[in-house]
Coordinates of C-alpha atoms in Angstrom, one line a residue:
Chain A
X1 CA 2.7 2.9 17.8
X2 CA 1.4 2.1 14.5
X3 CA 4.3 3.2 13.1
X4 CA 6.7 1.0 10.6
X5 CA 10.4 2.2 10.1
X6 CA 12.5 1.4 7.1
X7 CA 15.8 1.4 6.3
X8 CA 17.9 2.4 3.7
X9 CA 15.7 5.2 2.2
X10 CA 18.4 4.6 -0.4
X11 CA 20.5 1.0 -2.1
X12 CA 22.6 0.4 -4.6
X13 CA 23.5 -3.4 -5.8
X14 CA 26.2 -4.6 -8.2
X15 CA 24.4 -7.0 -10.1
X16 CA 24.3 -10.8 -8.8
X17 CA 24.1 -9.7 -5.7
X18 CA 22.5 -9.7 -2.9
X19 CA 20.0 -6.5 -1.4
X20 CA 18.3 -6.4 2.2
X21 CA 16.2 -3.6 3.7
X22 CA 15.2 -3.5 8.0
X23 CA 12.2 -2.8 9.3
X24 CA 11.5 -1.9 12.2
X25 CA 7.7 -1.6 14.1
X26 CA 6.1 -1.3 17.3
X27 CA 2.6 -2.4 18.3
X28 CA 3.2 -5.8 18.9
X29 CA -0.3 -6.2 17.8
X30 CA 0.9 -6.6 14.2
X31 CA 0.1 -10.0 12.6
X32 CA 0.7 -9.8 8.8
X33 CA 3.7 -8.0 7.6
X34 CA 3.5 -8.5 3.4
X35 CA 6.8 -6.1 1.2
X36 CA 5.3 -4.9 -1.5
X37 CA 7.2 -3.9 -5.3
X38 CA 6.4 -0.3 -6.5
X39 CA 7.6 0.3 -10.3
X40 CA 7.1 3.9 -11.2
X41 CA 4.6 5.2 -12.7
X42 CA 2.7 1.9 -11.3
X43 CA 0.5 0.7 -8.3
X44 CA 2.8 -1.2 -5.7
X45 CA 2.7 -5.0 -6.0
X46 CA 2.8 -7.9 -3.5
X47 CA 5.7 -9.3 -3.5
X48 CA 5.5 -11.9 -0.6
X49 CA 3.4 -11.6 3.1
X50 CA 4.9 -13.3 6.9
X51 CA 3.4 -14.0 9.8
X52 CA 4.8 -13.8 13.0
X53 CA 4.4 -17.5 13.9
X54 CA 7.4 -18.6 11.5
X55 CA 11.5 -16.6 11.6
X56 CA 11.6 -17.2 7.6
X57 CA 9.6 -17.8 4.6
X58 CA 11.9 -18.2 1.1
X59 CA 9.9 -17.4 -2.5
X60 CA 12.7 -17.8 -4.9
X61 CA 14.6 -15.5 -5.7
X62 CA 12.8 -13.5 -2.3
X63 CA 13.3 -14.4 1.6
X64 CA 11.6 -11.9 4.3
X65 CA 13.3 -13.2 7.5
X66 CA 11.2 -12.5 10.9
X67 CA 12.8 -11.4 14.2
X68 CA 10.0 -11.7 16.8
X69 CA 11.6 -10.1 19.8
X70 CA 13.1 -7.9 18.2
X71 CA 10.3 -6.3 15.7
X72 CA 11.8 -6.5 12.8
X73 CA 11.9 -8.0 9.4
X74 CA 14.3 -7.5 6.4
X75 CA 13.8 -8.6 2.8
X76 CA 16.2 -10.5 1.4
X77 CA 17.1 -10.2 -2.5
X78 CA 19.4 -12.9 -3.9
X79 CA 20.4 -12.7 -6.9
X80 CA 19.8 -9.1 -7.8
X81 CA 19.2 -7.9 -11.0
X82 CA 18.9 -5.1 -13.1
X83 CA 14.8 -5.2 -13.5
X84 CA 15.1 -5.6 -9.4
X85 CA 14.8 -1.4 -9.7
X86 CA 12.4 -0.1 -7.7
X87 CA 10.9 1.4 -4.8
X88 CA 10.3 -1.4 -1.0
X89 CA 7.7 -1.2 0.9
X90 CA 7.3 -2.9 4.7
X91 CA 4.4 -2.4 5.5
X92 CA 2.7 -4.5 8.4
X93 CA -1.6 -4.5 9.8
X94 CA -3.2 -6.0 12.8
X95 CA -6.4 -8.0 12.4
X96 CA -9.9 -6.6 12.4
X97 CA -13.4 -8.0 12.1
X98 CA -14.4 -4.3 10.6
X99 CA -11.9 -4.1 8.5
X100 CA -7.9 -4.4 8.4
X101 CA -5.6 -1.5 7.2
X102 CA -1.5 -1.6 6.3
X103 CA 0.6 1.0 7.2
X104 CA 3.2 0.9 4.8
X105 CA 7.0 2.1 6.0
X106 CA 8.6 4.8 3.9
X107 CA 10.4 2.8 0.8
X108 CA 13.7 2.2 0.0
X109 CA 14.9 2.6 -3.9
X110 CA 16.6 0.0 -4.3
X111 CA 19.3 1.0 -8.2
X112 CA 20.8 -3.2 -9.4
X113 CA 23.8 -1.7 -11.8
X114 CA 24.7 -4.4 -14.8
Chain B
X1 CA -8.9 -9.8 -16.8
X2 CA -8.2 -5.6 -16.8
X3 CA -7.4 -6.2 -13.2
X4 CA -7.9 -2.5 -11.0
X5 CA -8.9 0.2 -13.1
X6 CA -8.4 3.9 -11.7
X7 CA -9.8 7.1 -14.0
X8 CA -8.8 9.7 -14.7
X9 CA -4.6 8.9 -14.7
X10 CA -3.8 12.2 -13.9
X11 CA -5.6 15.3 -12.8
X12 CA -5.0 18.9 -11.8
X13 CA -6.9 21.1 -10.0
X14 CA -7.0 25.0 -8.0
X15 CA -6.9 25.3 -4.6
X16 CA -10.5 25.7 -2.9
X17 CA -12.3 23.0 -6.0
X18 CA -13.4 19.1 -5.3
X19 CA -12.9 15.6 -7.0
X20 CA -14.3 12.3 -7.6
X21 CA -11.5 9.8 -8.1
X22 CA -13.4 6.2 -9.4
X23 CA -12.1 2.4 -9.1
X24 CA -13.4 0.0 -10.5
X25 CA -12.2 -3.5 -8.7
X26 CA -10.7 -6.2 -10.4
X27 CA -12.3 -9.2 -11.6
X28 CA -14.2 -11.0 -9.0
X29 CA -13.3 -9.0 -5.5
X30 CA -15.6 -7.5 -3.8
X31 CA -13.6 -5.2 -0.8
X32 CA -11.8 -1.7 -2.1
X33 CA -9.5 0.3 0.4
X34 CA -8.0 3.6 -0.9
X35 CA -4.6 5.4 0.0
X36 CA -2.7 8.2 -0.5
X37 CA 0.7 8.8 -1.7
X38 CA 3.1 11.6 -1.6
X39 CA 5.9 12.1 -3.7
X40 CA 9.0 10.0 -2.2
X41 CA 6.8 8.2 1.4
X42 CA 4.5 5.1 1.6
X43 CA 0.8 5.1 0.7
X44 CA -1.3 6.1 3.9
X45 CA -5.1 4.3 4.4
X46 CA -7.5 6.1 3.7
X47 CA -10.4 4.4 3.9
X48 CA -11.6 1.0 3.3
X49 CA -15.7 0.2 1.6
X50 CA -17.7 -3.1 2.2
X51 CA -20.9 -4.3 1.2
X52 CA -21.6 0.0 0.2
X53 CA -20.2 0.8 3.6
X54 CA -17.5 2.4 5.1
X55 CA -15.8 -0.3 7.6
X56 CA -12.7 1.6 8.7
X57 CA -11.3 4.6 8.1
X58 CA -7.6 6.2 8.5
X59 CA -6.4 9.5 9.8
X60 CA -8.1 11.7 7.6
X61 CA -10.4 15.1 7.6
X62 CA -13.9 13.9 6.5
X63 CA -13.4 16.3 3.5
X64 CA -12.1 12.2 2.2
X65 CA -15.4 10.5 1.6
X66 CA -16.2 8.3 -0.1
X67 CA -19.0 5.3 -2.0
X68 CA -18.7 2.2 -3.2
X69 CA -21.5 1.1 -5.5
X70 CA -23.3 -2.3 -5.8
X71 CA -21.2 -3.5 -8.2
X72 CA -18.3 -3.7 -5.9
X73 CA -16.4 0.0 -8.3
X74 CA -15.7 2.9 -5.9
X75 CA -15.2 6.8 -6.0
X76 CA -13.7 9.4 -3.7
X77 CA -13.8 12.1 -3.6
X78 CA -11.8 15.6 -2.3
X79 CA -13.7 19.2 -1.3
X80 CA -11.9 21.5 -0.8
X81 CA -8.6 20.8 -2.3
X82 CA -6.0 22.4 -0.6
X83 CA -1.7 22.5 -1.8
X84 CA -1.6 19.2 0.7
X85 CA -4.0 17.1 -1.5
X86 CA -0.6 16.7 -4.8
X87 CA -0.6 13.1 -4.0
X88 CA -0.6 9.4 -6.4
X89 CA -4.1 7.7 -4.5
X90 CA -4.2 4.9 -5.0
X91 CA -7.5 1.7 -5.0
X92 CA -6.8 -1.2 -3.9
X93 CA -8.7 -4.2 -4.2
X94 CA -9.1 -7.8 -2.7
X95 CA -11.4 -12.0 -2.4
X96 CA -14.0 -12.8 -0.6
X97 CA -14.0 -14.0 3.0
X98 CA -11.0 -11.2 4.2
X99 CA -10.5 -8.0 6.4
X100 CA -9.0 -6.4 3.6
X101 CA -5.1 -6.7 3.7
X102 CA -4.3 -10.2 2.1
X103 CA -3.1 -10.1 -1.4
X104 CA -4.6 -7.0 -2.3
X105 CA -4.1 -5.3 -6.3
X106 CA -3.3 -1.8 -6.6
X107 CA -4.8 -0.1 -9.6
X108 CA -2.0 2.6 -11.1
X109 CA -3.4 5.3 -9.1
X110 CA -5.1 9.0 -10.3
X111 CA -2.1 11.6 -9.8
X112 CA -3.7 14.8 -8.5
X113 CA -2.0 18.0 -8.4
X114 CA -3.4 20.8 -6.8
X115 CA -2.6 24.5 -8.0

């Protein structure tokens, strides 16, 4: 019940296109959903995060769409650029007073062709 | 601000040996979490340290242990290394007042190879 399922495993998009990565979860206690971007040789970096009380959050070219009833959320990258080529991870977490952990998806390797 | 720094960057060990990985959190951060990232997989939570105590632990055996010092730096120790322990070990820090899940800053990790 702690798993987060991510798809697709890999994604190729043309420059200027829209990249869409999807995640699904089972644990209804999850209340924090961040997306991380990871470049080779680097640690993950926080991109954007959402809580289940809103259905969408936008920051620049990055948008999270959240569907609480379907237990799904997705990352949309508008006007994708070659510099966006990286591995993207969705994650989820429950609020715990004794310290919280992130449960990550398996990752999506995004390639944006020039 | 140097961000989260980890050392060493790479390490090669043999089965049965012991290893210690080190982490200095971002300035102003007091909570340190450790994650294991196998090749091609998402990070998996090992444990979290706050006020020099382990306050949350993932599904990892007792061979994995840690420590946090008064300056908030942290160590991850792995005993009796197995081939399956080969992975990128990531340290993440976060600001005071939280539960260690929001606005995590990750280091670049230590790549551990067990032969």
